[in-house]
Short mmCIF file of C-alpha atoms and ligand atoms in Angstrom, two decimals:
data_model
loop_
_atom_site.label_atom_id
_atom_site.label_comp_id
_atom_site.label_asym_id
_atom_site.label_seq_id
_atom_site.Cartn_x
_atom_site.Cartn_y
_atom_site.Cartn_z
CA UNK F 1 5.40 21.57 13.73
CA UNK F 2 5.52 21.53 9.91
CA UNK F 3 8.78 19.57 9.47
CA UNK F 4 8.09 16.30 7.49
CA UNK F 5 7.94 13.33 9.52
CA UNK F 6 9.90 11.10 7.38
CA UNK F 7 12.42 12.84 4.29
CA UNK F 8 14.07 10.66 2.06
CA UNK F 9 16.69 12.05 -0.62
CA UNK F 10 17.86 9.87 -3.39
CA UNK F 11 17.77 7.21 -0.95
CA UNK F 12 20.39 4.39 -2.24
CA UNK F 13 20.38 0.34 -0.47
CA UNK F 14 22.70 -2.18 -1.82
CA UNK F 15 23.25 -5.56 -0.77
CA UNK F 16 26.50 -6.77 -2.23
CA UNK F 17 25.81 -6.65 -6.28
CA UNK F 18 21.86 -5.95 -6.06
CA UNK F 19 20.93 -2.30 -5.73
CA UNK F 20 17.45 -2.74 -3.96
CA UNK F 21 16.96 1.14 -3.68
CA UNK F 22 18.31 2.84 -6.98
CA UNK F 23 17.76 6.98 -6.04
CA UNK F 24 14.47 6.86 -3.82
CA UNK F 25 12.99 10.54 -2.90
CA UNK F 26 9.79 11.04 -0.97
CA UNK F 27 8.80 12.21 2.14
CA UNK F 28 5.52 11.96 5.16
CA UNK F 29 3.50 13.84 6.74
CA UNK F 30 2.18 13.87 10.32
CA UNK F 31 -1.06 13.29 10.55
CA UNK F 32 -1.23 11.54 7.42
CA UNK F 33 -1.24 7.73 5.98
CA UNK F 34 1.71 7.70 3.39
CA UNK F 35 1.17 4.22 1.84
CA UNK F 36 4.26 2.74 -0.28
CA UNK F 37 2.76 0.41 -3.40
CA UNK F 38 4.58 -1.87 -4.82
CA UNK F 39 5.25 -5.73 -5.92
CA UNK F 40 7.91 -7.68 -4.53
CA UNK F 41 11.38 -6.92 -4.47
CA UNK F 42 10.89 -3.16 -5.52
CA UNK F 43 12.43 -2.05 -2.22
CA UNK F 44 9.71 -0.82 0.19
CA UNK F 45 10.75 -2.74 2.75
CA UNK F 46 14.56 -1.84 2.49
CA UNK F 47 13.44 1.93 2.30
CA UNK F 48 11.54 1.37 5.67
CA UNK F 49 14.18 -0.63 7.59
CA UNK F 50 16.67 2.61 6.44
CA UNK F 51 14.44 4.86 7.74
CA UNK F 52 13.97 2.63 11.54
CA UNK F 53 17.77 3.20 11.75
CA UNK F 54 17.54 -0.96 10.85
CA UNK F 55 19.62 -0.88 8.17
CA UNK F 56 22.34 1.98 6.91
CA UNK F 57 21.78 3.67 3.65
CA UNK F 58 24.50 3.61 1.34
CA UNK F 59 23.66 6.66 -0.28
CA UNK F 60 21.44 9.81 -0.14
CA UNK F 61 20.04 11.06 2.90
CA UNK F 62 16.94 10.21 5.08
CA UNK F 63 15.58 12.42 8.40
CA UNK F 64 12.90 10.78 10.36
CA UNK F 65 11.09 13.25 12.93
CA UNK F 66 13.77 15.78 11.75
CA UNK F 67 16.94 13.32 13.37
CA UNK F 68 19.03 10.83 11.73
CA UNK F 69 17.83 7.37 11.95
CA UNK F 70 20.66 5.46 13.21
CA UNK F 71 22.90 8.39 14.86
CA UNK F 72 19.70 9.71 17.08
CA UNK F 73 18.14 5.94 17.50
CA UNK F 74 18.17 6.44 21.31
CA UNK F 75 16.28 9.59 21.09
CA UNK F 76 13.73 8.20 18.23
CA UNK F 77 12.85 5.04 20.37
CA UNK F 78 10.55 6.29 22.29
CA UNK F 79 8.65 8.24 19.66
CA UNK F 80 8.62 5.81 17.00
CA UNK F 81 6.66 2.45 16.53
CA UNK F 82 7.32 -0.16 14.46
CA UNK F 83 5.38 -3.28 12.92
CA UNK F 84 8.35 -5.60 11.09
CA UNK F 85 6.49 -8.37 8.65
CA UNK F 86 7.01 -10.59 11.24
CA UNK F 87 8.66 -11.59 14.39
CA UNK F 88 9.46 -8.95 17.06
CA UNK F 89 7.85 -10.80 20.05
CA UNK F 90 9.23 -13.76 21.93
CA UNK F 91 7.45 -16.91 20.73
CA UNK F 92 6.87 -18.10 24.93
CA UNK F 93 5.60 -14.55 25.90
CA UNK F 94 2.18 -14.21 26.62
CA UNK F 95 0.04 -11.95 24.84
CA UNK F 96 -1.07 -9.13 27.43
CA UNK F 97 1.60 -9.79 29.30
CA UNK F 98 3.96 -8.95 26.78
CA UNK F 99 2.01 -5.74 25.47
CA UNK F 100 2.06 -4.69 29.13
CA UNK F 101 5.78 -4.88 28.97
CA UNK F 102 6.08 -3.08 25.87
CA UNK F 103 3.78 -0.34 27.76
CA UNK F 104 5.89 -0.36 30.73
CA UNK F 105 8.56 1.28 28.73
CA UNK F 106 6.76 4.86 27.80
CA UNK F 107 5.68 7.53 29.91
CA UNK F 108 1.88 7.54 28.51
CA UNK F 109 1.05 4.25 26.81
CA UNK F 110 -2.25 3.33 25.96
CA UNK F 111 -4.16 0.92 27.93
CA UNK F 112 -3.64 -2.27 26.99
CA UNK F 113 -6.45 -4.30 27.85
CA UNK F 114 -8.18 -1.45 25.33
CA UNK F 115 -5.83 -2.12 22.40
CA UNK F 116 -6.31 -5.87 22.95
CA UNK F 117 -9.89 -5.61 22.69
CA UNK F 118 -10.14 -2.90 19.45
CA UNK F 119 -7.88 -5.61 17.41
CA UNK F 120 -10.10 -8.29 18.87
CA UNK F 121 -7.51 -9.99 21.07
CA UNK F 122 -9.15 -10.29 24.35
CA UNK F 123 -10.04 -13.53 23.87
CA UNK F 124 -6.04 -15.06 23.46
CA UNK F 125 -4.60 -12.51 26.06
CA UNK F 126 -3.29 -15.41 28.29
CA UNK F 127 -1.94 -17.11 25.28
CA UNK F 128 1.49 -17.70 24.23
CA UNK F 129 2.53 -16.11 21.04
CA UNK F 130 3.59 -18.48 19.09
CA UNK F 131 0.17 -20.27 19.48
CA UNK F 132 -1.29 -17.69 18.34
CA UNK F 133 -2.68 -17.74 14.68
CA UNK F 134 -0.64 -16.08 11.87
CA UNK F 135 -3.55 -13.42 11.96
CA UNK F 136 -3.43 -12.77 16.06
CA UNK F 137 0.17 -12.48 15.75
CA UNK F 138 0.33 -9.47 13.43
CA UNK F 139 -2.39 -8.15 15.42
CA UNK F 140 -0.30 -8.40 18.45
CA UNK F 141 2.81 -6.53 16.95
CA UNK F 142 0.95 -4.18 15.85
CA UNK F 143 -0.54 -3.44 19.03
CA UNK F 144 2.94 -3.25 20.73
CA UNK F 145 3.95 -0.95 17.71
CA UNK F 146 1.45 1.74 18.73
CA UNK F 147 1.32 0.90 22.58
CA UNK F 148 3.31 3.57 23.58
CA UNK F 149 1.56 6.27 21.64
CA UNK F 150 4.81 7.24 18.90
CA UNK F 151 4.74 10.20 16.57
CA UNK F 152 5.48 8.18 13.54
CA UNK F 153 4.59 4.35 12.95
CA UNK F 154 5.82 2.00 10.51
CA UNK F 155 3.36 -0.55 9.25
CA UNK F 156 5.38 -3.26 7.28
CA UNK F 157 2.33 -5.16 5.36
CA UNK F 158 -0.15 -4.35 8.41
CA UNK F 159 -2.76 -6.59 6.62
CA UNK F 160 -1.23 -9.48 4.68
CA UNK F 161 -3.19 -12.56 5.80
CA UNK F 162 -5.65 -10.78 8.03
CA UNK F 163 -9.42 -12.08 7.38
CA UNK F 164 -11.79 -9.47 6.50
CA UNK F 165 -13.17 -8.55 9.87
CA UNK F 166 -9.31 -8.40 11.67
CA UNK F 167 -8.53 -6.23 8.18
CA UNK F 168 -11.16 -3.98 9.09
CA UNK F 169 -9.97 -3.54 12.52
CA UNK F 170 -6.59 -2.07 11.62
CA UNK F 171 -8.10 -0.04 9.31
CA UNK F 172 -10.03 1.49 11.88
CA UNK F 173 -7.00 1.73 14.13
CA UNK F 174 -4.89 3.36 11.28
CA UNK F 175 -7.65 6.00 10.67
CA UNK F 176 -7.71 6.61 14.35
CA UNK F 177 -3.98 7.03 14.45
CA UNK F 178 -3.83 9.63 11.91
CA UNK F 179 -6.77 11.24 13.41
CA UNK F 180 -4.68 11.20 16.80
CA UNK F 181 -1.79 13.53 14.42
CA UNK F 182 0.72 10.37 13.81
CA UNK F 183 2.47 9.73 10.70
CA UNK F 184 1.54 6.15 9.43
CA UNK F 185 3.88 4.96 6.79
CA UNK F 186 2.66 1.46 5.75
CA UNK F 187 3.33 -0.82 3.10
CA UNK F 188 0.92 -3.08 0.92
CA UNK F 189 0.41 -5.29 -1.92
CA UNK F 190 -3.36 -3.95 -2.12
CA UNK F 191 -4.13 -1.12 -3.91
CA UNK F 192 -8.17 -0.94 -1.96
CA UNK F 193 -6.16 -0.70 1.09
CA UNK F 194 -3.89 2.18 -0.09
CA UNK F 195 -7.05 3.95 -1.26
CA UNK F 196 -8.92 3.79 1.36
CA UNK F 197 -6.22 4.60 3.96
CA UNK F 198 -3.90 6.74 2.33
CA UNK F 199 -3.66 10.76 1.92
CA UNK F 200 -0.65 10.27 0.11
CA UNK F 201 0.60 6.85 -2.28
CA UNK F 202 4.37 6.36 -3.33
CA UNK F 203 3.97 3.67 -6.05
CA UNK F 204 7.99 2.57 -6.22
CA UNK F 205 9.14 -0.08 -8.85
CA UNK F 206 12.58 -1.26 -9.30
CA UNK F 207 13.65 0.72 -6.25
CA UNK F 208 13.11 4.03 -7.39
CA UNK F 209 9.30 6.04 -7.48
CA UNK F 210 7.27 5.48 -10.63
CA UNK F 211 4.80 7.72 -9.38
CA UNK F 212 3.14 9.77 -6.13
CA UNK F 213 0.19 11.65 -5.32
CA UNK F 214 -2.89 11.35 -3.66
CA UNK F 215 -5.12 8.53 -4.93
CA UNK F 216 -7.28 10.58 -6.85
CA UNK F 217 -4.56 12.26 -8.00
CA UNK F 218 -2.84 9.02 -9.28
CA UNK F 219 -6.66 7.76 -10.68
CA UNK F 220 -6.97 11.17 -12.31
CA UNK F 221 -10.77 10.57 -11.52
CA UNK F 222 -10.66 8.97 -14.61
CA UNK F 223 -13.00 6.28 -15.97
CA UNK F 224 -12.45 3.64 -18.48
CA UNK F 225 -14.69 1.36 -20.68
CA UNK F 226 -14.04 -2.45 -20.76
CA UNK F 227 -15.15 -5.72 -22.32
CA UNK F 228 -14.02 -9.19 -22.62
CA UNK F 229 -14.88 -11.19 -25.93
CA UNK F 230 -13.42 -14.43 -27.31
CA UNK F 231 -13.46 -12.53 -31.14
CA UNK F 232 -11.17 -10.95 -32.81
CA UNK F 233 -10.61 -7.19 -31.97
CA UNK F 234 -9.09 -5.08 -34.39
CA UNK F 235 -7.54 -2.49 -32.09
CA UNK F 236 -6.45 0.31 -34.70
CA UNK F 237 -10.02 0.10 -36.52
CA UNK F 238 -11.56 0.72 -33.30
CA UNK F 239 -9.75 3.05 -32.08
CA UNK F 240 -10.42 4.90 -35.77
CA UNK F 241 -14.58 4.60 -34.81
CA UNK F 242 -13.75 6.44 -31.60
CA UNK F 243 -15.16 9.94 -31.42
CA UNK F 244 -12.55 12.02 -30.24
CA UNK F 245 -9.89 9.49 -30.11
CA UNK F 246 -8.84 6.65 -27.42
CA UNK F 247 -6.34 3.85 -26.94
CA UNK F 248 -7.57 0.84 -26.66
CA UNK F 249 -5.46 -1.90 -24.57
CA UNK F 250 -5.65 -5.34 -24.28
CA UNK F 251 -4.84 -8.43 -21.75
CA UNK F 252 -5.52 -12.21 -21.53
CA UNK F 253 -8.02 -12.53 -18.45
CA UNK F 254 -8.04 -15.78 -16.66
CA UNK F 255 -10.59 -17.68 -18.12
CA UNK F 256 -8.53 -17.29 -21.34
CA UNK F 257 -10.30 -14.35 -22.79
CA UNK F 258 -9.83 -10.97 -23.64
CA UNK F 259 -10.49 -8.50 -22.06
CA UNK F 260 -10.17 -4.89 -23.52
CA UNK F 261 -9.67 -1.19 -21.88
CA UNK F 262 -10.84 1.56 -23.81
CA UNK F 263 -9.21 5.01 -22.50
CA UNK F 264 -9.41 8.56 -23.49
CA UNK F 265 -6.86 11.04 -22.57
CA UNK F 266 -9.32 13.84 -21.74
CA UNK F 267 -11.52 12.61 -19.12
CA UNK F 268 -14.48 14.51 -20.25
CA UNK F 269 -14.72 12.65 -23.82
CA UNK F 270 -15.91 9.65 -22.35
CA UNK F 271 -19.26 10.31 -22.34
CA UNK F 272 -22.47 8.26 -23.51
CA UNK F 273 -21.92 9.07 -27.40
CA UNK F 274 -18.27 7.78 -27.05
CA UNK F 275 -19.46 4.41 -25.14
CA UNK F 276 -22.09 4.38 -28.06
CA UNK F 277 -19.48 4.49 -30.46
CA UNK F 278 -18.05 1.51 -28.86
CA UNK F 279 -21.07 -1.01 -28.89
CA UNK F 280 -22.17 0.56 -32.67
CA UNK F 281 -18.48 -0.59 -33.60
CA UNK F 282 -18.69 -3.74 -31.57
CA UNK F 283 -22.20 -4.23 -33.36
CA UNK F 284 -20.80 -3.64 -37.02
CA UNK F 285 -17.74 -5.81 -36.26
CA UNK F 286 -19.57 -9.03 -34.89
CA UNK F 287 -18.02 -8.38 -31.97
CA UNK F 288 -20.23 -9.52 -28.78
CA UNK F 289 -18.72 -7.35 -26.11
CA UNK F 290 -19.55 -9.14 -22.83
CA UNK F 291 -19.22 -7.79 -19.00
CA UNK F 292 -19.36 -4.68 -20.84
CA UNK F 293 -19.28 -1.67 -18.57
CA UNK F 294 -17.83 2.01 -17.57
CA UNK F 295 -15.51 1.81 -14.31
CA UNK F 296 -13.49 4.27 -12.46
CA UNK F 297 -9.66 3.67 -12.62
CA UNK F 298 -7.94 1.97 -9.45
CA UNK F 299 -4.69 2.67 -8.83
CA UNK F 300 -3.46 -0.86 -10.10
CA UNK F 301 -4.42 0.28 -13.02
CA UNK F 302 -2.34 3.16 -13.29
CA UNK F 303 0.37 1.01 -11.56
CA UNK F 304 -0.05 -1.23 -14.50
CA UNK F 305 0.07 1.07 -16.86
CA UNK F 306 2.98 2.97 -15.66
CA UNK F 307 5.40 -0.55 -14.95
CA UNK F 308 3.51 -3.10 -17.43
CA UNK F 309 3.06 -5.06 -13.77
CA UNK F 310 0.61 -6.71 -11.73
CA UNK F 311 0.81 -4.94 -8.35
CA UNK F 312 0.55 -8.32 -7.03
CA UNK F 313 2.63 -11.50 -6.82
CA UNK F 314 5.20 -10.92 -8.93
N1 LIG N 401 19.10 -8.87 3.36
C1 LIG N 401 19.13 -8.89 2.02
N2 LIG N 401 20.18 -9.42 1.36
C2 LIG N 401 20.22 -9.45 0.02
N3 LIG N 401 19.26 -8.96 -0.79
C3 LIG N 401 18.19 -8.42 -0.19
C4 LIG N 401 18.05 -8.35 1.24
N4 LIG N 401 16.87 -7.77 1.54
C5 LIG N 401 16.29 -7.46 0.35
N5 LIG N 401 17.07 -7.85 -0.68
C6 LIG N 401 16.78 -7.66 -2.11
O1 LIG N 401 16.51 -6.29 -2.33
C7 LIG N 401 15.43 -6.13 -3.22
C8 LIG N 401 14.32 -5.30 -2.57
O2 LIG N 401 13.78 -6.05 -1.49
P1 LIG N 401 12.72 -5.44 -0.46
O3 LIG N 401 12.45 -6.48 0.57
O4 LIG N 401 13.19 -4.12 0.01
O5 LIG N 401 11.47 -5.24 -1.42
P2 LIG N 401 9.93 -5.11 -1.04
O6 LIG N 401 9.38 -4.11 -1.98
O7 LIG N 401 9.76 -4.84 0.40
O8 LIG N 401 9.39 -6.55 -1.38
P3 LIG N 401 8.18 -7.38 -0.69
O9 LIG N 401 6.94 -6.76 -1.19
O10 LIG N 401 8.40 -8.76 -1.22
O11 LIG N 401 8.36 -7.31 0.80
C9 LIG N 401 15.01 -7.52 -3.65
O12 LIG N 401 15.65 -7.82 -4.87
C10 LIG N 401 15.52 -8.39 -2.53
O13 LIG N 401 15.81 -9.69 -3.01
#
């Protein structure tokens, strides 16, 4: 089937006076992660609760598996999981016993003794949920989110919390998904997740798409030079000692420095003559450039760049 597993069309969500989705127009593929970036409040989550059939849209149009989220919800049930931020599981239930419930209601569920062990649950499967850590918890609903084997899953924040090792785990489970042909729509504050999960990123801001692509797509490949200093950097004169031109941006870093981003708009003119050009400049300048060094742009760079926002904590 080559219908899109999720299409959105100027997708609009008001609540009374705030418009949380302004115009919103992407769409999924099965057998693919489609990761929405973004900081708080930009609208992810309203965009993904419109698309469970959670919430009505109040404008534009949105097709999930091909149906209409909230007019076919009966006949999307069974083929669709879904992982809220939290809650979804009676605080008294008991772990297995719960996800063994939750299996009980498709035709060809997954074992769950298996899924409790691959998110490292085994160990709490007699336990009630709301003793459960904050960590075992999301664990848990995402288990019951992909228990019954669905098409399409929706992965509010899979990882928010998580410790490294349970982080890794879903990761693992969310590559095996997509392996498996399901559509994975998730939604994260962390760019490393997004590029290491996703085929395809939807970086939305202020409820509408500031940008899409694959991550290398949205990274261009491209590198960047940068330095921190506690001098004075004139950025015009520097830019003027670049080879064949560069902008160079700046930021106050934690430790109350500066730290500065030299980028080129052709990705082939940074080379070593144009990162010599920098330290001959720093050099004539009395400029001590320190953690100097040539990295490959993330995508919260480009996020940055595109919003003039952290991707984080807003
Ligand atoms: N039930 C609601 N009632 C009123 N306003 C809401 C409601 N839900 C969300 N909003 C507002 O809509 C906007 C978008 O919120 P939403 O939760 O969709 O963003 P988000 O990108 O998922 O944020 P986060 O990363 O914090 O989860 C915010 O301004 C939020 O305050």
């Amino acid at each position: 089937m080559d219908t899109a597993a999720v299409e959105v069309v100027d997708l609009v969500k008001r609540y009374g006076t705030t418009t949380a989705v302004t115009g919103l127009t992407f769409s999924a593929r099965r057998g693919a992660v489609t990761a929405l970036l973004g900081p708080n409040g930009a609208g992810k989550t309203s965009t993904i609760e419109v698309c469970e059939g959670f919430r009505r849209a109040d404008g534009g149009r949105v097709r999930v598996l091909g149906l209409d989220p909230v007019a076919d919800a009966a006949a999307l049930k069974p083929r669709v999981g879904v992982m809220p931020q939290s809650g979804g599981v009676p605080t008294g239930a008991r772990a297995a016993e719960w996800l063994r419930l939750m299996a009980s209601f498709h035709a060809r569920p997954i074992d769950p003794r298996l899924l409790l062990e691959r998110l490292g649950l085994t160990s709490v499967a007699a336990t009630p949920f709301r003793r459960l850590s904050g960590g075992q918890q999301q664990r848990l609903s995402l288990a019951c989110a992909v228990v019954g084997r669905p098409e399409l899953v929706f992965l509010d924040e899979p990882t928010a919390g998580l410790d490294p090792q349970a982080r890794m785990a879903t990761w693992d489970l969310v590559t095996a998904l997509r392996g498996a042909g399901v559509a994975v729509i998730l939604t994260t504050h962390h760019m490393d997740e997004a590029e290491r999960l996703a085929d395809h990123v939807v970086v939305i801001d202020h409820g509408a798409v500031a940008a899409e692509g694959t991550p290398a797509e949205l990274t261009g490949g491209r590198r960047e030079v940068c330095f921190s200093t506690d001098a004075d950097v004139d950025a015009a004169r520097l830019e003027a000692a670049l080879p064949r031109g560069g902008r160079v941006g700046s930021r106050d870093t934690a430790d109350g420095r500066r730290e500065y981003t030299v980028t080129t708009e052709d990705p082939d003119a940074l080379d070593p003559e144009f990162l010599a050009a920098i330290t001959a400049w720093c050099a004539s300048s009395g400029v001590l450039a320190e953690d100097l060094r040539v990295r490959r742009r993330t995508l919260e760079d480009v996020f940055l760049q595109l919003t003039g926002r952290e991707l984080r904590d807003q």
